[in-house]
């Protein structure tokens, strides 16, 4: 569970250029997250619940879930055992889709089991190829998206100005979390007022700028602390390396994360 509203936390690694993730996995992310990449999950066996923005969707064998750019989502297993194919496509694989359908998107619940069979066969072929060939991956992504559009059509996408500004703020945090940054600094760089950016950030992410900045710093510190012997760094050195100005601030934030039950 997460207290980060329906928006969760931003996963910048999913938006790396030419990034593609395709895997058959019995585990699904159970913490709210979002990215510019689109995510497609096909349930092969068992049953899951997909939490998507402010609604939940129950998915059984043969059904497919689609999360568009910047739509928060996470999952819960209903069956003890599940099998699912997860595909995460960064923008490099969405160019034709975005060019042709800039203001539209696929529905989130794709539940025609019979018609999904042909799409899932392509997904399984793609998975079995397990290739790093960029052109082949583009081909597969276009086929899968084209088949889904043929079956389900498209619906109107939300206007994305707020999301664009929110993501720029998020990217700034992830690039500069080690520095002494403030919302005032980044708002000035973007050409907006601090008050406007504060409103947008809270709307997109669900918590305020400072809380999210500390969340990112704490998450990174936990990663370093888990391997601190290999790094040959003290706890204090790691805390300062991750942007905290004191140990007291780090431990206060750590306590807040545990109270909020935010997991990584």
C-alpha positions as a Python dict, from the first residue, in 0.01 Angstrom:
ca = {
    (1, 'X'): (0, 0, 0),
    (2, 'X'): (106, 360, -46),
    (3, 'X'): (-13, 694, 84),
    (4, 'X'): (104, 872, -229),
    (5, 'X'): (-253, 924, -345),
    (6, 'X'): (-364, 774, -674),
    (7, 'X'): (-52, 906, -845),
    (8, 'X'): (224, 705, -674),
    (9, 'X'): (586, 779, -756),
    (10, 'X'): (762, 848, -1084),
    (11, 'X'): (984, 572, -1229),
    (12, 'X'): (1241, 753, -1445),
    (13, 'X'): (1420, 430, -1539),
    (14, 'X'): (1119, 327, -1749),
    (15, 'X'): (1165, 639, -1963),
    (16, 'X'): (1529, 578, -2056),
    (17, 'X'): (1584, 622, -2431),
    (18, 'X'): (1524, 297, -2625),
    (19, 'X'): (1428, 123, -2300),
    (20, 'X'): (1209, -180, -2338),
    (21, 'X'): (1093, -426, -2075),
    (22, 'X'): (921, -750, -2168),
    (23, 'X'): (903, -1038, -1927),
    (24, 'X'): (682, -1321, -1811),
    (25, 'X'): (664, -1269, -1438),
    (26, 'X'): (470, -1417, -1145),
    (27, 'X'): (528, -1091, -956),
    (28, 'X'): (377, -752, -1035),
    (29, 'X'): (456, -410, -889),
    (30, 'X'): (246, -355, -576),
    (31, 'X'): (349, 8, -518),
    (32, 'X'): (180, 292, -709),
    (33, 'X'): (403, 424, -988),
    (34, 'X'): (385, 602, -1323),
    (35, 'X'): (610, 684, -1618),
    (36, 'X'): (592, 834, -1965),
    (37, 'X'): (623, 482, -2107),
    (38, 'X'): (307, 279, -2162),
    (39, 'X'): (257, -52, -1979),
    (40, 'X'): (70, -357, -2105),
    (41, 'X'): (-4, -661, -1889),
    (42, 'X'): (-159, -979, -2031),
    (43, 'X'): (-283, -1233, -1776),
    (44, 'X'): (-197, -1588, -1888),
    (45, 'X'): (-298, -1773, -1573),
    (46, 'X'): (-470, -1677, -1249),
    (47, 'X'): (-639, -1353, -1151),
    (48, 'X'): (-510, -1009, -1049),
    (49, 'X'): (-650, -670, -950),
    (50, 'X'): (-506, -371, -1132),
    (51, 'X'): (-535, -39, -951),
    (52, 'X'): (-550, 234, -1214),
    (53, 'X'): (-575, 600, -1115),
    (54, 'X'): (-891, 612, -898),
    (55, 'X'): (-1041, 273, -993),
    (56, 'X'): (-963, -97, -967),
    (57, 'X'): (-996, -354, -1245),
    (58, 'X'): (-1026, -728, -1191),
    (59, 'X'): (-840, -923, -1461),
    (60, 'X'): (-871, -1294, -1536),
    (61, 'X'): (-691, -1529, -1772),
    (62, 'X'): (-691, -1390, -2126),
    (63, 'X'): (-759, -1028, -2027),
    (64, 'X'): (-520, -738, -2088),
    (65, 'X'): (-454, -418, -1892),
    (66, 'X'): (-319, -97, -2049),
    (67, 'X'): (-172, 202, -1862),
    (68, 'X'): (-108, 512, -2072),
    (69, 'X'): (167, 767, -2010),
    (70, 'X'): (166, 917, -1657),
    (71, 'X'): (-129, 708, -1540),
    (72, 'X'): (-57, 567, -1195),
    (73, 'X'): (-101, 193, -1155),
    (74, 'X'): (-10, -104, -937),
    (75, 'X'): (-129, -458, -890),
    (76, 'X'): (-253, -711, -634),
    (77, 'X'): (-257, -1087, -677),
    (78, 'X'): (-597, -1247, -626),
    (79, 'X'): (-489, -1601, -715),
    (80, 'X'): (-203, -1763, -523),
    (81, 'X'): (-29, -1836, -852),
    (82, 'X'): (-33, -1605, -1152),
    (83, 'X'): (144, -1589, -1485),
    (84, 'X'): (150, -1265, -1682),
    (85, 'X'): (342, -1096, -1961),
    (86, 'X'): (447, -741, -1875),
    (87, 'X'): (558, -500, -2149),
    (88, 'X'): (684, -147, -2081),
    (89, 'X'): (748, 63, -2393),
    (90, 'X'): (942, 390, -2379),
    (91, 'X'): (874, 672, -2627),
    (92, 'X'): (1118, 538, -2888),
    (93, 'X'): (873, 252, -2948),
    (94, 'X'): (564, 474, -2952),
    (95, 'X'): (651, 722, -3226),
    (96, 'X'): (406, 593, -3489),
    (97, 'X'): (135, 541, -3227),
    (98, 'X'): (184, 894, -3088),
    (99, 'X'): (209, 1056, -3433),
    (100, 'X'): (-113, 897, -3552),
    (101, 'X'): (-313, 919, -3228),
    (102, 'X'): (-164, 1210, -3032),
    (103, 'X'): (-484, 1296, -2848),
    (104, 'X'): (-616, 942, -2803),
    (105, 'X'): (-538, 629, -2602),
    (106, 'X'): (-641, 268, -2562),
    (107, 'X'): (-896, 180, -2292),
    (108, 'X'): (-743, 45, -1972),
    (109, 'X'): (-944, -279, -1953),
    (110, 'X'): (-917, -497, -2265),
    (111, 'X'): (-1142, -789, -2179),
    (112, 'X'): (-1246, -963, -2502),
    (113, 'X'): (-1075, -1293, -2422),
    (114, 'X'): (-1137, -1454, -2761),
    (115, 'X'): (-1002, -1159, -2962),
    (116, 'X'): (-712, -1113, -2721),
    (117, 'X'): (-577, -1458, -2812),
    (118, 'X'): (-416, -1334, -3134),
    (119, 'X'): (-258, -1036, -2953),
    (120, 'X'): (-123, -1258, -2675),
    (121, 'X'): (30, -1493, -2936),
    (122, 'X'): (228, -1198, -3075),
    (123, 'X'): (331, -1102, -2722),
    (124, 'X'): (450, -1459, -2654),
    (125, 'X'): (646, -1464, -2983),
    (126, 'X'): (805, -1133, -2887),
    (127, 'X'): (894, -1270, -2545),
    (128, 'X'): (1044, -1588, -2694),
    (129, 'X'): (1256, -1389, -2940),
    (130, 'X'): (1410, -1209, -2640),
    (131, 'X'): (1590, -974, -2876),
    (132, 'X'): (1783, -649, -2841),
    (133, 'X'): (1721, -575, -3209),
    (134, 'X'): (1573, -223, -3203),
    (135, 'X'): (1395, -251, -3539),
    (136, 'X'): (1242, -589, -3454),
    (137, 'X'): (1117, -456, -3121),
    (138, 'X'): (961, -158, -3298),
    (139, 'X'): (790, -402, -3535),
    (140, 'X'): (648, -608, -3249),
    (141, 'X'): (534, -299, -3057),
    (142, 'X'): (355, -160, -3362),
    (143, 'X'): (182, -494, -3430),
    (144, 'X'): (63, -534, -3070),
    (145, 'X'): (-63, -175, -3049),
    (146, 'X'): (-224, -196, -3395),
    (147, 'X'): (-407, -519, -3306),
    (148, 'X'): (-536, -373, -2980),
    (149, 'X'): (-656, -56, -3158),
    (150, 'X'): (-829, -269, -3423),
    (151, 'X'): (-1016, -465, -3154),
    (152, 'X'): (-1097, -191, -2901),
    (153, 'X'): (-1068, 145, -3075),
    (154, 'X'): (-941, 452, -2893),
    (155, 'X'): (-1070, 704, -2643),
    (156, 'X'): (-986, 1069, -2576),
    (157, 'X'): (-668, 1140, -2380),
    (158, 'X'): (-665, 1403, -2108),
    (159, 'X'): (-496, 1731, -2188),
    (160, 'X'): (-140, 1693, -2069),
    (161, 'X'): (-7, 2042, -1988),
    (162, 'X'): (-29, 1983, -1613),
    (163, 'X'): (134, 1644, -1647),
    (164, 'X'): (414, 1788, -1864),
    (165, 'X'): (496, 2050, -1603),
    (166, 'X'): (466, 1793, -1323),
    (167, 'X'): (705, 1557, -1499),
    (168, 'X'): (960, 1836, -1558),
    (169, 'X'): (951, 1901, -1183),
    (170, 'X'): (992, 1529, -1115),
    (171, 'X'): (1282, 1500, -1359),
    (172, 'X'): (1451, 1797, -1191),
    (173, 'X'): (1426, 1624, -854),
    (174, 'X'): (1567, 1296, -985),
    (175, 'X'): (1856, 1476, -1155),
    (176, 'X'): (1938, 1715, -868),
    (177, 'X'): (1823, 1545, -545),
    (178, 'X'): (2182, 1555, -410),
    (179, 'X'): (2188, 1936, -438),
    (180, 'X'): (2031, 2198, -214),
    (181, 'X'): (1726, 2257, -436),
    (182, 'X'): (1391, 2418, -373),
    (183, 'X'): (1061, 2453, -555),
    (184, 'X'): (1135, 2824, -593),
    (185, 'X'): (1455, 2747, -786),
    (186, 'X'): (1303, 2503, -1031),
    (187, 'X'): (985, 2712, -1080),
    (188, 'X'): (1200, 3007, -1183),
    (189, 'X'): (1390, 2790, -1433),
    (190, 'X'): (1063, 2668, -1586),
    (191, 'X'): (921, 3019, -1605),
    (192, 'X'): (626, 2968, -1370),
    (193, 'X'): (543, 3094, -1024),
    (194, 'X'): (624, 2885, -719),
    (195, 'X'): (255, 2877, -624),
    (196, 'X'): (149, 2747, -966),
    (197, 'X'): (417, 2476, -969),
    (198, 'X'): (326, 2375, -615),
    (199, 'X'): (-38, 2329, -718),
    (200, 'X'): (57, 2128, -1028),
    (201, 'X'): (304, 1908, -841),
    (202, 'X'): (55, 1818, -569),
    (203, 'X'): (-208, 1743, -832),
    (204, 'X'): (18, 1515, -1038),
    (205, 'X'): (210, 1341, -759),
    (206, 'X'): (-30, 1357, -467),
    (207, 'X'): (217, 1505, -214),
    (208, 'X'): (417, 1828, -204),
    (209, 'X'): (756, 1899, -361),
    (210, 'X'): (957, 1877, -37),
    (211, 'X'): (795, 1549, 70),
    (212, 'X'): (872, 1391, -265),
    (213, 'X'): (1229, 1523, -266),
    (214, 'X'): (1286, 1362, 74),
    (215, 'X'): (1118, 1043, -52),
    (216, 'X'): (1369, 1021, -340),
    (217, 'X'): (1664, 1098, -111),
    (218, 'X'): (1551, 836, 139),
    (219, 'X'): (1497, 574, -131),
    (220, 'X'): (1847, 636, -269),
    (221, 'X'): (2002, 630, 80),
    (222, 'X'): (1838, 292, 146),
    (223, 'X'): (1993, 157, -173),
    (224, 'X'): (2340, 274, -69),
    (225, 'X'): (2298, 158, 292),
    (226, 'X'): (2215, -194, 173),
    (227, 'X'): (2566, -217, 20),
    (228, 'X'): (2757, 24, 245),
    (229, 'X'): (3026, -234, 329),
    (230, 'X'): (3112, -268, -39),
    (231, 'X'): (3105, 110, -77),
    (232, 'X'): (3327, 151, 232),
    (233, 'X'): (3121, 447, 341),
    (234, 'X'): (2977, 530, 681),
    (235, 'X'): (2605, 582, 736),
    (236, 'X'): (2664, 956, 780),
    (237, 'X'): (2860, 979, 455),
    (238, 'X'): (2577, 806, 267),
    (239, 'X'): (2316, 1032, 424),
    (240, 'X'): (2500, 1346, 311),
    (241, 'X'): (2579, 1192, -30),
    (242, 'X'): (2204, 1156, -91),
    (243, 'X'): (2127, 1523, -28),
    (244, 'X'): (2025, 1527, 339),
    (245, 'X'): (2171, 1817, 535),
    (246, 'X'): (2181, 1626, 865),
    (247, 'X'): (2140, 1279, 1016),
    (248, 'X'): (1844, 1410, 1215),
    (249, 'X'): (1659, 1500, 894),
    (250, 'X'): (1729, 1155, 749),
    (251, 'X'): (1597, 972, 1055),
    (252, 'X'): (1290, 1197, 1069),
    (253, 'X'): (1213, 1118, 704),
    (254, 'X'): (1279, 747, 765),
    (255, 'X'): (1025, 749, 1047),
    (256, 'X'): (770, 928, 825),
    (257, 'X'): (813, 668, 548),
    (258, 'X'): (752, 382, 792),
    (259, 'X'): (442, 553, 932),
    (260, 'X'): (309, 602, 578),
    (261, 'X'): (389, 238, 498),
    (262, 'X'): (566, 329, 176),
    (263, 'X'): (763, 33, 38),
    (264, 'X'): (1019, 21, -236),
}
